[in-house]
Tab-separated table of N, CA and C in Angstrom:
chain	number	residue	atom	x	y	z
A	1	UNK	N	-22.621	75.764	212.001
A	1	UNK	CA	-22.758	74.990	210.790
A	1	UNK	C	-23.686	73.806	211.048
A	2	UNK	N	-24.791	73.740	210.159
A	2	UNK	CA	-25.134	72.602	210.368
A	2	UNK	C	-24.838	71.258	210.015
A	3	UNK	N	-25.094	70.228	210.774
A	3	UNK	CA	-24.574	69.165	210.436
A	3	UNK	C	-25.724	67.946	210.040
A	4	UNK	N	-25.528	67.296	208.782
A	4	UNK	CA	-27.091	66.339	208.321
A	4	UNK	C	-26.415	65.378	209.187
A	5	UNK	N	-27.412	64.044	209.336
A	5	UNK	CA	-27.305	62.988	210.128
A	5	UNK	C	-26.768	62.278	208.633
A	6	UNK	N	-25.924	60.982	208.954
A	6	UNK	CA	-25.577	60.373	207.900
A	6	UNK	C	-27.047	59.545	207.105
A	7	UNK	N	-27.888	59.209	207.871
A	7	UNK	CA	-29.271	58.498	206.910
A	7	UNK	C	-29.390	59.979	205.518
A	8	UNK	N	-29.336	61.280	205.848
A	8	UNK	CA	-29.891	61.649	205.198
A	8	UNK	C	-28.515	62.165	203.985
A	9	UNK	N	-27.676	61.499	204.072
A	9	UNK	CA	-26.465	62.041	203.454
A	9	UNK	C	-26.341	61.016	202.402
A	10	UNK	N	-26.685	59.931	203.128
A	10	UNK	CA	-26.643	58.138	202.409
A	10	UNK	C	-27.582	58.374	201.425
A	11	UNK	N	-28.706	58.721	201.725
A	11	UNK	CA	-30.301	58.904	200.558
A	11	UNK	C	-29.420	60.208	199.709
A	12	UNK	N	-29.074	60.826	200.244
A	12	UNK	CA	-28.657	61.976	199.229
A	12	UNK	C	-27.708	61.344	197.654
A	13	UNK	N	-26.677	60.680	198.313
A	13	UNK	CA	-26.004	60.027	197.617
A	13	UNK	C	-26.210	58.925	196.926
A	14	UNK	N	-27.126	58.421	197.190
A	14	UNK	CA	-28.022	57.215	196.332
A	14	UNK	C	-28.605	58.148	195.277
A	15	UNK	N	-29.698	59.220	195.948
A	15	UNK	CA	-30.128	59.938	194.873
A	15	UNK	C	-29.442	60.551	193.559
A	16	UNK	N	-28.183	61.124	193.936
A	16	UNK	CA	-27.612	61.718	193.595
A	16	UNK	C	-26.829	60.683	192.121
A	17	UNK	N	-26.755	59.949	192.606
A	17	UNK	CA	-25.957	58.523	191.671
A	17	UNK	C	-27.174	57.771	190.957
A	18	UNK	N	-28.222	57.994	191.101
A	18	UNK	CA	-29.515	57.606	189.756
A	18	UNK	C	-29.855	58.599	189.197
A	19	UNK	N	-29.637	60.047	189.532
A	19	UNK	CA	-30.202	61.059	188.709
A	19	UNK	C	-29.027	61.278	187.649
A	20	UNK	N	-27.874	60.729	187.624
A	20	UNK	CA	-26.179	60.679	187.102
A	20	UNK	C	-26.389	59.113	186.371
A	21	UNK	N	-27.767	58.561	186.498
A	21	UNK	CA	-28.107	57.193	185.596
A	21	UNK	C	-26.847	56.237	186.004
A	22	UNK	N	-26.464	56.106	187.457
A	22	UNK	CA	-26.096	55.084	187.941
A	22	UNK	C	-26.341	54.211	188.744
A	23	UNK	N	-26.122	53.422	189.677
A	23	UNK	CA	-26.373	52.330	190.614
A	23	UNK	C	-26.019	52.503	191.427
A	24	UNK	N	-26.932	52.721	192.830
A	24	UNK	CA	-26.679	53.063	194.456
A	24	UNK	C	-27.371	51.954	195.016
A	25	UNK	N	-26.605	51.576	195.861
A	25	UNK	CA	-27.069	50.381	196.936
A	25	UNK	C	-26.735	50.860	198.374
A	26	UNK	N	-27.107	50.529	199.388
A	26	UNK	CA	-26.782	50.078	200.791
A	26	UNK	C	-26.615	48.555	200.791
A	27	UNK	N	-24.865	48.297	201.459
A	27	UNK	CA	-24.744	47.242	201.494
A	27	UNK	C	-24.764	46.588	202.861
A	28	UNK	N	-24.936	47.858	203.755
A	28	UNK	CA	-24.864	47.421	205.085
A	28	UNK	C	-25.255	48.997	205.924
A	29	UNK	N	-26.277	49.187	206.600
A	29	UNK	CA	-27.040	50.070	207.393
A	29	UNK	C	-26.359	51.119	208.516
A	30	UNK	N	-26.094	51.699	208.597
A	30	UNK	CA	-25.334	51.992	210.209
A	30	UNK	C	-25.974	52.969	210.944
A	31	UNK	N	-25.893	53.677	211.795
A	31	UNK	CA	-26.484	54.476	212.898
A	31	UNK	C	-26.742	55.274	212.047
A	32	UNK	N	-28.048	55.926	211.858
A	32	UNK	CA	-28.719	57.029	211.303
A	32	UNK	C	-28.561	58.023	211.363
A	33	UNK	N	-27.974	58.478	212.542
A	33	UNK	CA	-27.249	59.577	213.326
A	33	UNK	C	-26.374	60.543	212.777
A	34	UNK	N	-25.072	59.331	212.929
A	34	UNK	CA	-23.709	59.936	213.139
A	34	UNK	C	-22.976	58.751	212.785
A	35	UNK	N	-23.633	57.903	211.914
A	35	UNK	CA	-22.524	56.946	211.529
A	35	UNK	C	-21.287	57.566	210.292
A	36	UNK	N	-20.487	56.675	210.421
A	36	UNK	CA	-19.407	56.659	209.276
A	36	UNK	C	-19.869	56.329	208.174
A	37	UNK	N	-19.249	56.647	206.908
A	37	UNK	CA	-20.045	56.122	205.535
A	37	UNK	C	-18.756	55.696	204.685
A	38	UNK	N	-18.549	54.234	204.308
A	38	UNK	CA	-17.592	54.183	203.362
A	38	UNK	C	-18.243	53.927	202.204
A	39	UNK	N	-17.379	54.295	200.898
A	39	UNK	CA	-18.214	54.054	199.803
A	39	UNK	C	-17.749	53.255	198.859
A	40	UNK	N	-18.097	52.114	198.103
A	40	UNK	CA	-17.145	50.977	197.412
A	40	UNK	C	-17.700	51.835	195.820
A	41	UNK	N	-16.697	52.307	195.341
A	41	UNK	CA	-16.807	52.674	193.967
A	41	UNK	C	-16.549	51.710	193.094
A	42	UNK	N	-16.947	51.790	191.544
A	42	UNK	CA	-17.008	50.565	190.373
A	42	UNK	C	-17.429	51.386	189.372
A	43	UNK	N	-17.063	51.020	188.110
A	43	UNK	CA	-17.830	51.773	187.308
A	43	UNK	C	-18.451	50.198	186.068
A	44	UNK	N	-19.057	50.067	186.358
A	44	UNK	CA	-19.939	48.735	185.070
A	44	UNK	C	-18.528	47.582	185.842
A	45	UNK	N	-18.828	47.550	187.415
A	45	UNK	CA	-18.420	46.050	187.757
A	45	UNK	C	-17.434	45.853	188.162
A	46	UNK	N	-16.287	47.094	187.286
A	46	UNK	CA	-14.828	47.553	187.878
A	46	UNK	C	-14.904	47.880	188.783
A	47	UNK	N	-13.885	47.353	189.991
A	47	UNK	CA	-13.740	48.026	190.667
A	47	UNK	C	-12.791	49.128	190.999
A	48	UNK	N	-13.424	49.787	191.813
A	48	UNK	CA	-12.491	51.231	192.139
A	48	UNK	C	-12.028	51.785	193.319
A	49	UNK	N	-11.909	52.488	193.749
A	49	UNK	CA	-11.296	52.908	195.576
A	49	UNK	C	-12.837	53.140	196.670
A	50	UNK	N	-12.449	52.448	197.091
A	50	UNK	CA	-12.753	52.521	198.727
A	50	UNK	C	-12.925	54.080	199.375
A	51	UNK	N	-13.611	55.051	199.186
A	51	UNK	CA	-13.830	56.284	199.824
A	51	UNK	C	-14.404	56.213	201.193
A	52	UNK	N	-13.858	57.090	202.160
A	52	UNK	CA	-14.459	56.873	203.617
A	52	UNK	C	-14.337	58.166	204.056
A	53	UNK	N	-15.496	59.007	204.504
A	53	UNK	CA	-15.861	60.306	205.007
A	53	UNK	C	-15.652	60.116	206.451
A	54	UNK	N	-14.359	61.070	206.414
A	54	UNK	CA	-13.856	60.992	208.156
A	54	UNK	C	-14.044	62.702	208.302
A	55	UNK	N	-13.649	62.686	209.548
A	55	UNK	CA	-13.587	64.235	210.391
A	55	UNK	C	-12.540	64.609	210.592
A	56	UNK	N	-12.078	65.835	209.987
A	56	UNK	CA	-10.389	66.408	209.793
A	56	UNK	C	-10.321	67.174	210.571
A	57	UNK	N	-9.200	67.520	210.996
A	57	UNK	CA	-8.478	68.320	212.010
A	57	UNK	C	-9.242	69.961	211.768
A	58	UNK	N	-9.461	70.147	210.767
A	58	UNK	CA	-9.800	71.772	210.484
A	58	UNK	C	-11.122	71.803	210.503
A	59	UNK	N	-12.339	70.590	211.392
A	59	UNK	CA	-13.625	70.952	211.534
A	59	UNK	C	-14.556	70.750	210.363
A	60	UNK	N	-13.806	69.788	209.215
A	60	UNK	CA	-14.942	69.507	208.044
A	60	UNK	C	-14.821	67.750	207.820
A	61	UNK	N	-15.081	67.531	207.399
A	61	UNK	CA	-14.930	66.230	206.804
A	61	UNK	C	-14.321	66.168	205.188
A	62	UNK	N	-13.342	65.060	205.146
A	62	UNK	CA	-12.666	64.373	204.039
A	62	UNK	C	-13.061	62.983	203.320
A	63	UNK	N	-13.291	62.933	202.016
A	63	UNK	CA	-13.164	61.283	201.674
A	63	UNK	C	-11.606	61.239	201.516
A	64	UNK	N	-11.309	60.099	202.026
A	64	UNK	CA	-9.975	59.554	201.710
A	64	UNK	C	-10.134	58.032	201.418
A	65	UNK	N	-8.965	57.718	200.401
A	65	UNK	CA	-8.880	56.776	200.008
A	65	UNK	C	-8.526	55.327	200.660
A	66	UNK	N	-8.767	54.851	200.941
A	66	UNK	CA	-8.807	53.552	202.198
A	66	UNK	C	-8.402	52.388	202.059
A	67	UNK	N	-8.121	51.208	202.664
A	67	UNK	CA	-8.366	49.671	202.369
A	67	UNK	C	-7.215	49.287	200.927
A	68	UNK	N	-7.793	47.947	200.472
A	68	UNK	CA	-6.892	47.298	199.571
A	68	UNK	C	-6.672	48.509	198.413
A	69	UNK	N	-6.086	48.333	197.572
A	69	UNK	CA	-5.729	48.765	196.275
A	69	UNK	C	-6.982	48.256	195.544
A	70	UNK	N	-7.821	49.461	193.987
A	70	UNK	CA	-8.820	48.675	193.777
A	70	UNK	C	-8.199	47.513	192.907
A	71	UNK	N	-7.167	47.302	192.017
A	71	UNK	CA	-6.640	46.288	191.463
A	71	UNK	C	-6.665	45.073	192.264
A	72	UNK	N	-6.914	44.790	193.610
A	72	UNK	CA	-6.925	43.378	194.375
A	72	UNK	C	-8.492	42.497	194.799
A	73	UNK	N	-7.874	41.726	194.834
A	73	UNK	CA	-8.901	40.801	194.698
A	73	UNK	C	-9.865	41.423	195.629
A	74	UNK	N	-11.541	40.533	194.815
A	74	UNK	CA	-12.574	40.975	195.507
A	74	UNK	C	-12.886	40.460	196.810
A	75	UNK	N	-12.509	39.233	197.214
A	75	UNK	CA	-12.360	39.062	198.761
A	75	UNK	C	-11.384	39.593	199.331
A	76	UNK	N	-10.183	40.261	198.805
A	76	UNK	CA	-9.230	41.235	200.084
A	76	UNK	C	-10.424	42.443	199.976
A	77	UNK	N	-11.206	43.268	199.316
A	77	UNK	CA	-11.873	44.202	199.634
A	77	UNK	C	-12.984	43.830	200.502
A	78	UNK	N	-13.715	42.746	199.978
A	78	UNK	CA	-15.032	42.247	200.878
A	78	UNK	C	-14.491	42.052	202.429
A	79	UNK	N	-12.863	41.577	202.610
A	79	UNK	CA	-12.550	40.822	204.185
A	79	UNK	C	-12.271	42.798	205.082
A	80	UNK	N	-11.541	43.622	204.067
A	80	UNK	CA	-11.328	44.901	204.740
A	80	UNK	C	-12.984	45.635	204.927
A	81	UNK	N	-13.686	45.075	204.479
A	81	UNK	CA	-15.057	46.026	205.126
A	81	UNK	C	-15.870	45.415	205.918
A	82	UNK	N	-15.548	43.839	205.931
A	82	UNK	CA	-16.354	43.206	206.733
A	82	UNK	C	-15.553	43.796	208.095
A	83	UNK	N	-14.096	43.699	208.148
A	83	UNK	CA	-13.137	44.330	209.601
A	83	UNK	C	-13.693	45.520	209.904
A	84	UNK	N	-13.906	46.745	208.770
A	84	UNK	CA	-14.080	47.951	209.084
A	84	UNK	C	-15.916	48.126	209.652
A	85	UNK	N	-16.351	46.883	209.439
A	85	UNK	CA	-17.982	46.440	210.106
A	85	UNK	C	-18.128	46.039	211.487
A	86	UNK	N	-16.703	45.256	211.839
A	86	UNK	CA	-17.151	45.095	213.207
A	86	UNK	C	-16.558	46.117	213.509
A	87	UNK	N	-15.584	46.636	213.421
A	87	UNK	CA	-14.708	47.345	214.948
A	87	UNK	C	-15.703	48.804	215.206
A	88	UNK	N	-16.903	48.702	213.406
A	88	UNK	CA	-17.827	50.326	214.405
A	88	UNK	C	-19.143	49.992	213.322
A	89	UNK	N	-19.563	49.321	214.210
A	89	UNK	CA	-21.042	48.573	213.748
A	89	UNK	C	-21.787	49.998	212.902
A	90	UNK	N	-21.484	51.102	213.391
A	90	UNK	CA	-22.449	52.317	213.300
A	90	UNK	C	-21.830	52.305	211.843
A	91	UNK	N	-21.208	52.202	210.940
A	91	UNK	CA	-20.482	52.459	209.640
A	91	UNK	C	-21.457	51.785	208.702
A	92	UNK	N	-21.695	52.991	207.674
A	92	UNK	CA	-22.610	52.752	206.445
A	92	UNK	C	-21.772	52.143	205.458
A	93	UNK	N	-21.676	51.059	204.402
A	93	UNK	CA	-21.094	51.012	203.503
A	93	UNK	C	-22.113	50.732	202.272
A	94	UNK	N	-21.742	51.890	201.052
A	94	UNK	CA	-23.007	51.922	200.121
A	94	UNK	C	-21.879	51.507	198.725
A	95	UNK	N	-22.590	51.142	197.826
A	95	UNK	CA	-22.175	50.923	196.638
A	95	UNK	C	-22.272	51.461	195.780
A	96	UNK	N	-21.868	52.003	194.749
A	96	UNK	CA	-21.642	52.753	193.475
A	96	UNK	C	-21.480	52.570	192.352
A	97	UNK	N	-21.858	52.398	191.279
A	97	UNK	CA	-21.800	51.658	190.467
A	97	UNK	C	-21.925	52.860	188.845
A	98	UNK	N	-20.831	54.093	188.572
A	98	UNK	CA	-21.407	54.593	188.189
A	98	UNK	C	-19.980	55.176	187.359
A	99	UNK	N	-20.094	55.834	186.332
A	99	UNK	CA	-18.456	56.467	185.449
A	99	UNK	C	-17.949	57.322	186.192
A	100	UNK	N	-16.816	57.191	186.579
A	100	UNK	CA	-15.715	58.325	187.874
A	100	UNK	C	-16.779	58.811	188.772
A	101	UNK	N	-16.939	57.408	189.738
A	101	UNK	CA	-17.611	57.347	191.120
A	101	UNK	C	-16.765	58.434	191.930
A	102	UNK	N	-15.684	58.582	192.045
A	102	UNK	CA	-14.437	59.456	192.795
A	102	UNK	C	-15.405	61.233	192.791
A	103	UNK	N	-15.595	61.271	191.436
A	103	UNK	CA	-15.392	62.485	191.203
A	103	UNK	C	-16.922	62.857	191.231
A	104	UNK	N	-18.242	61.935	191.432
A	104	UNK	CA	-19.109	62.276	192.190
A	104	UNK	C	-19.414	62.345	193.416
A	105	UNK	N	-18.456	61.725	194.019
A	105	UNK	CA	-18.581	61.247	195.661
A	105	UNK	C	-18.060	63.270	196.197
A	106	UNK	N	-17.015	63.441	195.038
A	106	UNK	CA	-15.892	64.931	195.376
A	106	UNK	C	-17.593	65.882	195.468
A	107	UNK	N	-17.642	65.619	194.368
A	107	UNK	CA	-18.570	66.857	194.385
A	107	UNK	C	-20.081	66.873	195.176
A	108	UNK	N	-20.093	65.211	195.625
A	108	UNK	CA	-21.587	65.596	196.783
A	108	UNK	C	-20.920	66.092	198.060
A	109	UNK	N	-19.919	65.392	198.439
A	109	UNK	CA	-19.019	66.282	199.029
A	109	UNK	C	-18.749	67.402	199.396
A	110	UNK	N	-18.566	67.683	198.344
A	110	UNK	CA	-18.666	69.527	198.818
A	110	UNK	C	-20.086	69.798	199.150
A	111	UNK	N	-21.228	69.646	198.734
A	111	UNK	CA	-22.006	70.417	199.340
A	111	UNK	C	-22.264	70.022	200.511
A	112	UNK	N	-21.824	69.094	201.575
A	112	UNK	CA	-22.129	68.759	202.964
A	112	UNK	C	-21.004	69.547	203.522
């Protein structure tokens, strides 16, 4: 199976979220490689869950839902990604800004 490097998974998903006439950012860079990618969902400012593409026991990768609740304040989310920044510098965190971010993140998802 092949496996993309996360730079080209990150551009995918930016792309993927303006051609869906929404808002993709990089809020912070990580190893081009093989970094981690969390994703801060919102839809017009709301915020929404915290998605983070990990590596599952059965050889694929999962988003799972992560960090504060999105109902909590915007510095308990900003202080849990700045933590989840140091302990693995290599971790992408991109922004989203787009109607049921969840359920586009599901479906770029599947095709990786």
């Amino acid at each position: 199976m092949t496996r993309f490097t996360s730079r080209f998974l990150v551009d995918l998903l930016i792309r993927e979220t303006e051609a869906a006439g929404g808002f993709a950012a990089v809020l912070a860079a990580g190893d081009d490689q093989s970094g981690s990618i969390l994703v801060q969902c919102s839809d017009r400012g709301v915020a929404g869950p915290l998605l983070e593409r990990r590596f599952a026991m059965t050889g694929n990768y999962v988003w799972e839902a992560v960090g504060p609740d999105p109902a909590s304040d915007g510095e308990e989310r900003a202080n849990y990604q700045d933590r989840r920044r140091k302990a693995d510098p290599a971790l992408w965190i991109v922004e989203l800004d787009i109607a049921d971010a969840p359920r586009l993140v599901a479906e770029w998802g599947a095709l990786t």
